[in-house]
Amino acid sequence: MIRTIIVEDDPMVADIAAGYLERIDEFSLEHTARSGEDALALLRACHVDLVLLDVFMPGMDGMELLRIIKSQFFHTDVIMITAAQNSEDILKALRLGVADYIVKPFTYERFRESMLQFQEKRRLLMSPEVAITQDILDRRIFIKKPEGGAGRPKGIDAQTLEAVVSVLKEQPGLFSLKDIERVAGISRISLKKYFDYLAETGRLGSSKGYGGQGRPVTLYNWLG
């Protein structure tokens, strides 16, 4: 799980962000802080993977907290969610290394895209099964090539991907493309694209096995 805190002095905005976050798998909302000082206390008291951070707050503002996070909490990433749209603040945030910058008011779609992109980059960089190549850096980490949204290659549809992942999570052991084709109701050619994508991003393992009449077959296992 990606342990997350929201730092936002407006209760309504904080509730919206919390509601959106709860709809996305693999994120755990640990706390909501109403000020930079409260957030700093939380960071010192518990492990936090991601901070969703506003700029304009009483007392310590978001930019000051961002500087502290980047200098003292190296394992913690930050996504700004703020009404600050001036180029100076945006430039400061980028130079300090924010993972994304979301401008209020924001939609669920934009919020979800940001979380999924963060999730995928984190999974790639923390997965020992994935060999990081220049192509992966370009397409998945720095997004320099055309994508299908949230860092996905073209041809990988978000809803279909979620459906495939949902089926794979239910598999107790090894399985083949043919096994999942029966359950998912997706053609083997299309399904292979999703399997390749999930393997490339470290979510699906594979090994060689043998099927009927001793024919070699690729067997997969869900890594998460």
Short mmCIF file of C-alpha atoms in Angstrom, two decimals:
data_model
loop_
_atom_site.label_atom_id
_atom_site.label_comp_id
_atom_site.label_asym_id
_atom_site.label_seq_id
_atom_site.Cartn_x
_atom_site.Cartn_y
_atom_site.Cartn_z
CA MET A 1 0.00 0.00 0.00
CA ILE A 2 1.07 3.58 -0.68
CA ARG A 3 0.76 5.32 2.68
CA THR A 4 -0.63 8.80 1.98
CA ILE A 5 -1.42 11.95 3.94
CA ILE A 6 -3.44 14.95 2.76
CA VAL A 7 -2.26 18.40 3.85
CA GLU A 8 -5.13 20.83 3.25
CA ASP A 9 -6.67 23.51 5.48
CA ASP A 10 -10.02 23.53 3.63
CA PRO A 11 -12.11 20.63 5.04
CA MET A 12 -14.28 20.40 1.92
CA VAL A 13 -11.30 20.06 -0.43
CA ALA A 14 -9.66 17.58 1.95
CA ASP A 15 -12.83 15.47 1.99
CA ILE A 16 -13.03 15.50 -1.82
CA ALA A 17 -9.41 14.38 -2.15
CA ALA A 18 -9.92 11.70 0.51
CA GLY A 19 -13.03 10.39 -1.26
CA TYR A 20 -11.22 10.25 -4.58
CA LEU A 21 -8.22 8.48 -3.06
CA GLU A 22 -10.38 5.80 -1.45
CA ARG A 23 -11.63 4.82 -4.92
CA ILE A 24 -8.13 3.93 -6.14
CA ASP A 25 -6.53 0.59 -5.28
CA GLU A 26 -3.20 0.39 -3.42
CA PHE A 27 -3.47 3.81 -1.74
CA SER A 28 -4.04 4.06 2.01
CA LEU A 29 -5.06 7.41 3.51
CA GLU A 30 -3.28 7.50 6.86
CA HIS A 31 -4.06 11.03 8.08
CA THR A 32 -5.32 14.47 7.06
CA ALA A 33 -3.39 17.50 8.35
CA ARG A 34 -4.85 21.02 8.44
CA SER A 35 -1.49 22.82 8.58
CA GLY A 36 2.15 22.44 7.62
CA GLU A 37 3.09 22.10 11.29
CA ASP A 38 0.63 19.22 11.81
CA ALA A 39 1.91 17.51 8.66
CA LEU A 40 5.51 17.81 9.81
CA ALA A 41 4.60 16.16 13.11
CA LEU A 42 2.97 13.28 11.21
CA LEU A 43 6.00 12.86 8.97
CA ARG A 44 8.23 12.61 12.02
CA ALA A 45 5.92 10.14 13.76
CA CYS A 46 5.17 7.64 10.99
CA HIS A 47 6.29 6.41 7.58
CA VAL A 48 4.65 8.32 4.71
CA ASP A 49 5.10 7.43 1.04
CA LEU A 50 3.10 10.27 -0.52
CA VAL A 51 1.95 13.74 0.55
CA LEU A 52 -0.91 15.50 -1.26
CA LEU A 53 -0.02 19.09 -0.49
CA ASP A 54 -1.72 22.49 -0.71
CA VAL A 55 0.33 25.70 -0.96
CA PHE A 56 -1.83 28.31 0.78
CA MET A 57 -2.18 27.49 4.48
CA PRO A 58 -1.92 29.49 7.70
CA GLY A 59 1.45 29.31 9.42
CA MET A 60 3.91 27.14 7.50
CA ASP A 61 2.83 27.18 3.86
CA GLY A 62 3.07 24.30 1.42
CA MET A 63 6.27 25.50 -0.26
CA GLU A 64 8.13 25.65 3.06
CA LEU A 65 6.88 22.18 3.98
CA LEU A 66 7.92 20.91 0.55
CA ARG A 67 11.47 22.19 1.13
CA ILE A 68 11.61 20.40 4.47
CA ILE A 69 10.26 17.15 3.02
CA LYS A 70 12.82 17.16 0.22
CA SER A 71 15.70 17.88 2.60
CA GLN A 72 14.75 15.55 5.47
CA PHE A 73 12.30 12.87 4.27
CA PHE A 74 13.96 11.36 1.21
CA HIS A 75 11.57 8.41 1.00
CA THR A 76 8.49 10.67 0.74
CA ASP A 77 7.09 11.96 -2.56
CA VAL A 78 4.86 15.01 -2.98
CA ILE A 79 2.01 15.85 -5.35
CA MET A 80 0.80 19.44 -5.15
CA ILE A 81 -2.97 20.05 -5.17
CA THR A 82 -3.38 23.81 -5.04
CA ALA A 83 -4.97 26.95 -6.42
CA ALA A 84 -1.49 28.47 -6.88
CA GLN A 85 -1.15 28.97 -10.63
CA ASN A 86 1.59 31.57 -10.85
CA SER A 87 4.69 30.50 -12.72
CA GLU A 88 6.98 31.28 -9.76
CA ASP A 89 5.29 28.77 -7.44
CA ILE A 90 5.06 26.15 -10.17
CA LEU A 91 8.75 26.57 -11.01
CA LYS A 92 9.72 26.32 -7.33
CA ALA A 93 7.68 23.13 -6.95
CA LEU A 94 9.22 21.55 -10.04
CA ARG A 95 12.75 22.45 -8.94
CA LEU A 96 12.06 20.90 -5.54
CA GLY A 97 11.00 17.68 -7.24
CA VAL A 98 7.22 17.31 -6.98
CA ALA A 99 5.81 14.23 -8.68
CA ASP A 100 2.87 16.18 -10.13
CA TYR A 101 1.07 19.53 -9.89
CA ILE A 102 -2.74 19.54 -9.84
CA VAL A 103 -4.60 22.86 -10.01
CA LYS A 104 -7.87 23.40 -8.11
CA PRO A 105 -10.65 22.84 -8.89
CA PHE A 106 -9.75 19.36 -10.11
CA THR A 107 -11.75 16.47 -11.53
CA TYR A 108 -11.68 12.86 -10.40
CA GLU A 109 -10.28 11.89 -13.81
CA ARG A 110 -7.27 14.22 -13.43
CA PHE A 111 -6.72 13.11 -9.83
CA ARG A 112 -6.95 9.43 -10.76
CA GLU A 113 -4.55 9.84 -13.69
CA SER A 114 -1.99 11.43 -11.37
CA MET A 115 -2.29 8.67 -8.76
CA LEU A 116 -2.06 5.86 -11.33
CA GLN A 117 0.96 7.45 -12.98
CA PHE A 118 2.67 7.82 -9.60
CA GLN A 119 1.73 4.25 -8.69
CA GLU A 120 3.18 2.83 -11.89
CA LYS A 121 6.44 4.78 -11.70
CA ARG A 122 6.91 3.70 -8.09
CA ARG A 123 6.17 0.06 -8.90
CA LEU A 124 8.65 0.07 -11.78
CA LEU A 125 11.46 1.65 -9.80
CA MET A 126 10.92 -0.60 -6.76
CA SER A 127 10.46 -3.88 -8.63
CA PRO A 128 13.56 -6.14 -8.74
CA GLU A 129 11.98 -8.13 -11.60
CA VAL A 130 12.05 -5.16 -13.98
CA ALA A 131 15.23 -4.29 -15.87
CA ILE A 132 15.10 -0.52 -16.36
CA THR A 133 15.95 0.24 -19.98
CA GLN A 134 16.11 3.57 -21.78
CA ASP A 135 12.80 2.71 -23.45
CA ILE A 136 11.11 2.14 -20.08
CA LEU A 137 12.60 5.39 -18.75
CA ASP A 138 11.27 7.26 -21.78
CA ARG A 139 7.81 5.70 -21.94
CA ARG A 140 7.03 5.02 -18.27
CA ILE A 141 9.11 7.32 -16.07
CA PHE A 142 9.65 10.53 -18.03
CA ILE A 143 6.75 9.99 -20.51
CA LYS A 144 8.62 11.21 -23.59
CA LYS A 145 6.66 9.11 -26.09
CA PRO A 146 2.93 9.16 -26.91
CA GLU A 147 0.95 7.21 -24.35
CA GLY A 148 -2.59 5.99 -23.86
CA GLY A 149 -3.05 7.85 -20.57
CA ALA A 150 -1.57 7.47 -17.06
CA GLY A 151 1.70 6.25 -18.59
CA ARG A 152 0.09 3.39 -20.54
CA PRO A 153 1.11 2.55 -24.12
CA LYS A 154 -1.39 3.17 -26.88
CA GLY A 155 -3.73 0.23 -27.26
CA ILE A 156 -3.92 -0.43 -23.51
CA ASP A 157 -7.38 0.68 -22.41
CA ALA A 158 -7.79 1.61 -18.74
CA GLN A 159 -11.12 -0.18 -18.21
CA THR A 160 -9.98 -3.35 -19.98
CA LEU A 161 -6.73 -3.29 -18.01
CA GLU A 162 -8.67 -3.05 -14.73
CA ALA A 163 -10.87 -5.98 -15.81
CA VAL A 164 -7.84 -8.12 -16.68
CA VAL A 165 -6.10 -7.24 -13.41
CA SER A 166 -9.25 -8.11 -11.46
CA VAL A 167 -9.30 -11.60 -13.03
CA LEU A 168 -5.57 -12.16 -12.52
CA LYS A 169 -5.75 -11.24 -8.83
CA GLU A 170 -8.17 -14.13 -8.32
CA GLN A 171 -5.82 -16.76 -9.76
CA PRO A 172 -4.38 -18.97 -6.98
CA GLY A 173 -1.35 -20.25 -8.89
CA LEU A 174 0.15 -20.52 -12.37
CA PHE A 175 -2.06 -19.86 -15.39
CA SER A 176 -1.80 -19.56 -19.15
CA LEU A 177 -3.24 -17.12 -21.67
CA LYS A 178 -5.77 -19.79 -22.61
CA ASP A 179 -6.95 -20.10 -19.00
CA ILE A 180 -7.59 -16.36 -18.68
CA GLU A 181 -9.10 -16.06 -22.16
CA ARG A 182 -11.94 -18.32 -21.03
CA VAL A 183 -12.63 -16.27 -17.90
CA ALA A 184 -12.06 -12.72 -19.17
CA GLY A 185 -13.87 -13.08 -22.48
CA ILE A 186 -11.07 -11.27 -24.34
CA SER A 187 -9.38 -12.60 -27.47
CA ARG A 188 -5.98 -14.18 -26.93
CA ILE A 189 -4.29 -11.66 -29.23
CA SER A 190 -5.68 -8.70 -27.27
CA LEU A 191 -5.04 -10.40 -23.94
CA LYS A 192 -1.38 -10.98 -24.87
CA LYS A 193 -0.88 -7.19 -25.16
CA TYR A 194 -2.13 -6.71 -21.61
CA PHE A 195 -0.02 -9.62 -20.33
CA ASP A 196 3.08 -8.14 -21.98
CA TYR A 197 2.36 -4.73 -20.47
CA LEU A 198 1.82 -6.16 -16.97
CA ALA A 199 5.00 -8.25 -17.26
CA GLU A 200 6.98 -5.21 -18.41
CA THR A 201 5.76 -3.20 -15.43
CA GLY A 202 6.63 -5.93 -12.93
CA ARG A 203 3.11 -7.04 -12.05
CA LEU A 204 3.15 -10.38 -13.86
CA GLY A 205 5.80 -13.10 -13.71
CA SER A 206 6.31 -15.78 -16.36
CA SER A 207 8.02 -19.14 -16.76
CA LYS A 208 8.12 -21.95 -19.30
CA GLY A 209 6.01 -25.05 -18.80
CA TYR A 210 4.49 -27.83 -20.87
CA GLY A 211 0.90 -28.31 -21.95
CA GLY A 212 -0.89 -31.11 -23.72
CA GLN A 213 1.33 -33.50 -25.73
CA GLY A 214 4.41 -31.98 -24.14
CA ARG A 215 4.12 -28.71 -26.02
CA PRO A 216 5.93 -25.75 -24.43
CA VAL A 217 3.64 -23.09 -23.00
CA THR A 218 4.23 -19.84 -21.13
CA LEU A 219 2.82 -19.90 -17.61
CA TYR A 220 2.19 -16.73 -15.64
CA ASN A 221 1.81 -15.79 -11.99
CA TRP A 222 0.41 -12.61 -10.46
CA LEU A 223 3.02 -10.52 -8.61
CA GLY A 224 0.78 -7.61 -7.62
#
